[in-house]
Coordinates of C-alpha atoms in Angstrom, one line a residue:
X1 CA -10.3 -15.5 13.0
X2 CA -9.2 -16.5 16.3
X3 CA -5.9 -16.4 16.1
X4 CA -4.1 -12.9 18.0
X5 CA -2.4 -10.1 16.3
X6 CA 0.8 -11.2 14.8
X7 CA 0.6 -14.6 15.5
X8 CA 1.2 -16.7 12.6
X9 CA 1.8 -20.6 11.7
X10 CA 3.4 -21.7 9.7
X11 CA 3.3 -26.0 8.9
X12 CA 5.6 -28.1 6.1
X13 CA 3.7 -31.2 4.7
X14 CA 6.6 -33.5 2.1
X15 CA 4.9 -34.1 -0.8
X16 CA 1.4 -32.5 -0.6
X17 CA 0.2 -29.5 -3.2
X18 CA -0.1 -26.3 -1.1
X19 CA -3.4 -24.8 -2.0
X20 CA -4.6 -21.5 -0.3
X21 CA -7.8 -19.8 -1.3
X22 CA -7.3 -15.8 -1.8
X23 CA -10.2 -13.7 -1.2
X24 CA -10.1 -9.9 -1.7
X25 CA -10.7 -7.1 -3.1
X26 CA -10.0 -8.4 -6.5
X27 CA -11.7 -11.7 -6.1
X28 CA -10.5 -15.6 -5.2
X29 CA -7.4 -17.0 -5.7
X30 CA -5.2 -19.9 -5.6
X31 CA -1.9 -20.4 -4.2
X32 CA 0.6 -22.5 -5.2
X33 CA 4.4 -21.7 -4.6
X34 CA 6.7 -24.3 -3.6
X35 CA 10.5 -24.1 -2.5
X36 CA 11.7 -24.8 -6.0
X37 CA 11.1 -21.1 -6.8
X38 CA 12.6 -19.3 -4.2
X39 CA 9.7 -18.4 -2.2
X40 CA 9.3 -18.2 2.1
X41 CA 8.0 -21.3 2.8
X42 CA 4.1 -21.4 3.1
X43 CA 2.0 -24.2 4.9
X44 CA -1.2 -25.4 4.5
X45 CA -4.6 -23.8 6.1
X46 CA -5.5 -25.8 9.3
X47 CA -9.4 -25.1 11.3
X48 CA -7.8 -22.8 13.7
X49 CA -5.3 -20.6 12.1
X50 CA -4.0 -19.7 8.8
X51 CA -0.7 -19.6 7.0
X52 CA 1.0 -16.9 6.1
X53 CA 4.3 -15.6 4.1
X54 CA 7.3 -15.8 6.4
X55 CA 9.2 -12.8 6.7
X56 CA 12.6 -11.6 5.9
X57 CA 14.4 -13.5 9.5
X58 CA 17.1 -10.1 9.2
X59 CA 14.8 -7.5 9.2
X60 CA 13.8 -5.7 12.4
X61 CA 10.6 -5.5 13.8
X62 CA 8.9 -2.8 14.9
X63 CA 7.4 -2.9 18.2
X64 CA 3.5 -2.7 18.7
X65 CA 2.3 -1.1 21.2
X66 CA -1.1 -2.6 22.8
X67 CA -4.5 -2.0 20.7
X68 CA -7.7 -1.5 21.5
X69 CA -9.3 -4.4 19.1
X70 CA -12.4 -5.7 18.4
X71 CA -11.3 -9.2 19.8
X72 CA -11.7 -11.3 16.2
X73 CA -9.8 -9.3 13.9
X74 CA -7.9 -7.1 15.4
X75 CA -9.3 -3.8 14.1
X76 CA -8.9 -1.0 16.1
X77 CA -12.1 0.5 16.8
X78 CA -11.5 4.6 16.4
X79 CA -13.6 7.1 15.4
X80 CA -10.9 9.8 15.8
X81 CA -7.1 10.1 14.8
X82 CA -5.6 11.0 18.0
X83 CA -2.9 10.0 18.6
X84 CA -4.1 8.9 22.2
X85 CA -5.5 6.3 20.6
X86 CA -2.4 4.3 20.0
X87 CA -0.1 5.6 22.4
X88 CA 3.6 5.4 20.8
X89 CA 2.7 5.0 18.0
X90 CA 5.4 7.6 15.8
X91 CA 3.9 10.8 14.2
X92 CA 4.2 12.3 11.4
X93 CA 6.2 15.7 11.8
X94 CA 4.1 18.6 12.3
X95 CA 3.7 21.2 9.4
X96 CA 1.1 24.0 8.3
X97 CA 2.4 23.4 5.2
X98 CA 3.9 25.9 2.4
X99 CA 3.4 29.4 3.4
X100 CA 0.6 31.7 1.9
X101 CA 2.8 34.1 0.8
X102 CA 5.4 31.8 -0.9
X103 CA 5.0 31.2 -4.5
X104 CA 3.3 28.0 -4.9
X105 CA 5.3 24.8 -5.6
X106 CA 3.9 22.9 -8.1
X107 CA 5.9 19.2 -8.4
X108 CA 6.3 16.6 -11.2
X109 CA 7.1 13.3 -9.8
X110 CA 5.4 10.3 -11.6
X111 CA 2.9 8.1 -8.6
X112 CA 2.8 4.4 -10.4
X113 CA 0.1 1.7 -9.5
X114 CA 0.1 -1.6 -9.5
X115 CA -2.7 -4.2 -6.9
X116 CA -1.2 -7.8 -7.4
X117 CA 2.4 -8.7 -8.7
X118 CA 2.2 -12.9 -8.7
X119 CA 2.0 -15.2 -11.5
X120 CA -1.3 -15.4 -13.6
X121 CA -2.2 -18.8 -12.7
X122 CA -2.1 -17.8 -8.7
X123 CA -4.2 -15.2 -8.9
X124 CA -7.0 -16.7 -9.4
X125 CA -10.4 -14.5 -10.2
X126 CA -8.3 -11.7 -9.4
X127 CA -8.9 -9.0 -12.6
X128 CA -6.3 -9.5 -15.1
X129 CA -5.9 -6.5 -16.2
X130 CA -5.1 -5.4 -11.9
X131 CA -2.7 -9.2 -12.3
X132 CA 0.6 -7.8 -13.1
X133 CA 3.5 -10.8 -13.2
X134 CA 7.0 -11.4 -11.9
X135 CA 8.7 -11.0 -14.4
X136 CA 7.1 -8.0 -16.0
X137 CA 7.2 -6.0 -13.4
X138 CA 10.9 -6.9 -12.7
X139 CA 11.5 -5.7 -16.5
X140 CA 9.9 -2.4 -15.8
X141 CA 12.0 -1.9 -12.3
X142 CA 15.0 -2.7 -14.2
X143 CA 14.5 -0.5 -17.3
X144 CA 13.5 2.5 -14.7
X145 CA 16.8 2.0 -12.9
X146 CA 19.2 1.3 -15.2
X147 CA 17.7 5.0 -16.3
X148 CA 18.5 6.2 -13.8
X149 CA 15.0 6.3 -11.6
X150 CA 14.6 6.3 -8.2
X151 CA 12.0 5.9 -5.5
X152 CA 10.6 7.8 -2.6
X153 CA 7.3 7.1 -1.0
X154 CA 4.4 8.5 -1.1
X155 CA 4.8 10.3 2.5
X156 CA 8.0 11.6 1.9
X157 CA 6.4 13.1 -1.1
X158 CA 3.4 14.4 0.7
X159 CA 6.2 15.8 3.7
X160 CA 8.3 17.6 0.7
X161 CA 4.9 19.3 -0.6
X162 CA 4.5 20.5 2.8
X163 CA 7.8 21.8 2.8
X164 CA 8.3 23.0 -0.6
X165 CA 10.7 20.9 -1.2
X166 CA 11.5 19.9 -5.0
X167 CA 12.6 16.2 -5.2
X168 CA 15.5 15.2 -7.3
X169 CA 15.3 14.7 -10.4
X170 CA 13.6 11.6 -11.6
X171 CA 12.3 10.6 -8.3
X172 CA 8.9 8.7 -8.4
X173 CA 6.4 6.7 -6.1
X174 CA 5.2 3.4 -6.5
X175 CA 2.1 2.5 -5.2
X176 CA 0.6 -1.1 -4.8
X177 CA -3.2 -1.3 -3.4
X178 CA -5.1 -4.0 -1.5
X179 CA -2.2 -5.6 0.6
X180 CA -2.5 -8.8 -0.8
X181 CA -0.3 -11.4 0.1
X182 CA 1.8 -11.4 -3.0
X183 CA 2.8 -7.2 -2.5
X184 CA 5.5 -9.2 0.3
X185 CA 6.5 -12.7 -1.8
X186 CA 7.0 -11.0 -5.0
X187 CA 7.1 -7.2 -5.4
X188 CA 9.1 -6.4 -1.9
X189 CA 12.7 -9.1 -3.3
X190 CA 12.1 -7.4 -6.2
X191 CA 11.8 -3.6 -5.3
X192 CA 14.6 -4.6 -2.6
X193 CA 16.7 -5.9 -5.8
X194 CA 17.0 -1.9 -7.2
X195 CA 16.8 -0.5 -3.8
X196 CA 13.2 0.9 -4.5
X197 CA 10.6 1.8 -2.0
X198 CA 7.0 1.3 -1.7
X199 CA 3.7 2.1 -0.6
X200 CA 1.7 -0.3 0.4
X201 CA -1.9 0.6 0.6
X202 CA -3.4 -2.4 3.3
X203 CA -7.4 -2.6 4.0
X204 CA -7.2 -3.0 7.3
X205 CA -10.0 -5.7 8.3
X206 CA -8.2 -7.8 6.0
X207 CA -4.4 -7.8 7.9
X208 CA -5.9 -10.9 9.4
X209 CA -6.8 -13.2 6.3
X210 CA -4.1 -15.6 5.5
X211 CA -4.8 -14.3 1.9
X212 CA -2.8 -10.4 2.9
X213 CA -0.4 -9.2 4.5
X214 CA 0.0 -9.9 8.1
X215 CA 1.5 -7.7 10.7
X216 CA 5.2 -9.7 10.7
X217 CA 5.0 -9.0 7.2
X218 CA 3.7 -5.0 7.7
X219 CA 6.6 -4.6 10.1
X220 CA 9.3 -6.0 8.0
X221 CA 8.6 -3.3 4.8
X222 CA 8.3 -0.7 7.3
X223 CA 12.0 -1.7 8.7
X224 CA 13.1 -1.9 5.5
X225 CA 11.9 1.6 4.8
X226 CA 8.4 1.1 3.1
X227 CA 5.7 2.4 3.7
X228 CA 2.5 1.1 4.7
X229 CA -0.9 3.6 3.6
X230 CA -4.6 3.6 4.5
X231 CA -7.4 1.9 2.1
X232 CA -9.8 1.9 4.9
X233 CA -11.1 -0.8 7.2
X234 CA -13.1 -2.9 4.3
X235 CA -12.8 -1.3 0.8
X236 CA -16.0 0.0 0.2
X237 CA -17.1 2.6 -1.6
X238 CA -16.6 5.7 0.8
X239 CA -19.1 8.6 -1.2
X240 CA -22.3 5.9 0.2
X241 CA -21.2 6.3 3.8
X242 CA -22.6 8.8 6.4
X243 CA -20.3 10.7 8.3
X244 CA -19.7 8.4 11.1
X245 CA -19.4 5.6 9.4
X246 CA -17.3 7.3 6.5
X247 CA -15.0 8.5 9.8
X248 CA -15.3 4.6 11.2
X249 CA -13.5 3.4 8.1
X250 CA -11.0 6.3 7.7
X251 CA -9.9 6.0 11.8
X252 CA -9.9 2.8 12.6
X253 CA -8.2 1.7 9.3
X254 CA -5.3 4.6 10.2
X255 CA -5.1 3.5 14.1
X256 CA -5.1 -0.5 13.3
X257 CA -1.7 0.7 10.7
X258 CA -0.2 2.7 13.6
X259 CA -1.4 -0.2 16.0
X260 CA 0.8 -3.2 13.7
X261 CA 3.5 -0.8 12.5
X262 CA 4.0 1.6 15.0
X263 CA 4.1 4.1 12.9
X264 CA 0.9 6.3 12.3
X265 CA -0.4 6.7 8.2
X266 CA 0.6 9.3 6.1
X267 CA -1.4 9.0 3.3
X268 CA -4.5 7.3 1.8
X269 CA -5.6 5.8 -1.7
X270 CA -9.7 5.7 -1.6
X271 CA -10.9 2.8 -2.5
X272 CA -12.1 2.3 -6.0
X273 CA -10.9 6.0 -6.6
X274 CA -14.1 7.2 -5.7
X275 CA -14.1 10.2 -3.3
X276 CA -16.1 13.5 -3.2
X277 CA -15.9 17.2 -0.7
X278 CA -17.2 14.9 2.2
X279 CA -14.8 12.6 1.6
X280 CA -11.9 14.1 1.5
X281 CA -13.2 16.7 4.5
X282 CA -12.8 13.4 6.3
X283 CA -9.4 12.1 5.3
X284 CA -7.8 15.7 6.1
X285 CA -9.8 15.8 9.8
X286 CA -7.4 12.9 10.4
X287 CA -4.6 14.7 11.0
X288 CA -1.3 11.8 10.6
X289 CA -3.2 11.6 6.9
X290 CA -1.1 14.2 4.6
X291 CA -2.1 13.0 1.4
X292 CA -4.9 10.7 -0.8
X293 CA -4.9 9.6 -4.0
X294 CA -7.0 8.8 -6.7
X295 CA -6.8 7.1 -10.1
X296 CA -5.9 9.8 -13.1
X297 CA -3.3 10.1 -15.3
X298 CA -0.7 11.9 -12.3
X299 CA 0.9 15.2 -13.2
X300 CA 1.1 18.6 -11.5
X301 CA 0.9 17.8 -7.9
X302 CA 0.2 21.0 -5.0
X303 CA 0.0 21.2 -1.6
X304 CA -3.9 22.6 -2.8
X305 CA -4.9 19.2 -4.4
X306 CA -3.5 17.0 -1.6
X307 CA -6.2 15.2 -1.0
X308 CA -6.7 14.1 -4.6
X309 CA -3.6 13.5 -6.4
X310 CA -3.8 11.8 -9.9
X311 CA -1.7 8.2 -10.3
X312 CA -1.9 6.1 -13.2
X313 CA -2.7 2.4 -13.2
X314 CA 0.5 0.3 -14.7
X315 CA -1.6 -2.9 -17.3
X316 CA 0.1 -5.9 -17.2
X317 CA 1.2 -5.5 -21.0
X318 CA 3.0 -2.1 -20.8
X319 CA 6.6 -2.6 -21.9
X320 CA 9.3 -1.5 -20.5
X321 CA 10.0 1.5 -23.0
X322 CA 6.8 2.7 -23.3
X323 CA 6.7 2.9 -18.9
X324 CA 10.0 5.3 -19.7
X325 CA 8.2 7.2 -22.7
X326 CA 5.6 7.9 -20.0
X327 CA 7.9 8.8 -17.2
X328 CA 9.8 11.1 -19.3
X329 CA 6.4 12.8 -20.4
X330 CA 5.3 13.2 -17.0
X331 CA 8.2 13.6 -14.2
X332 CA 10.7 16.0 -13.8

């Protein structure tokens, strides 16, 4: 693409049907929002630029350090997570983790995994099992809020675990994978309505793709208290990579997120949930990263297992009542 970092052009074409082709981690989608849906305006693509959702104008944006980037994508080329790669970006608090002499801390904080929050008619070829209609998502969040549940980001959970702090009862984490555009258009307003925050795991190589969250949306999400997590540069199978390519996938994505948002990511989601000892060691070598998640059933969380933390994938037909029952079993 020949757009610069953060640049977006939004056009309005009266009487025209807006169609945007979404190509990403889960397939190709068709997007047809309109003003009557109460969504931020989205305009047609041109030969030189692609449309994106306009971020909420009242939210402050984090200043962006100047990255060392590939000119075609804006991805920062890095083989280290040294702070000097992105000067000025905020780092997580330093902590060696719980003392070896202390009683090991075990937390029971449910971590929910979502992918797309979008009407099925706009999901294209995305897998139905990964596509949550917004009304279903809203009903689940309504039920959780009414039952007294509240959210923290995965980064906050990692910091609590490192500090040996137990979060308040009925605390849970929402994670949304892949960084699709609908995370801002549909998921974010529902979260904000309930005072909830989430961790959005973005594929760094797609930040400049109109089908995915762009720099301005990522900045707005961070300003609202959400976390942007590392989901690698290309969303490939990390277990199939040699050490050099593995480091590049993890560290370049982390540095890119730091350059775009001004904050180094503290957590990572393994693409396809696949990991092994070599992959976990590569994640641990990127010092800002303090926790990584797999696809599992959740449960007990310990510092020793912080790079293989389980979370529960929430399927579209899971009822609010069923979700609440799960939360009561897993949560504090």
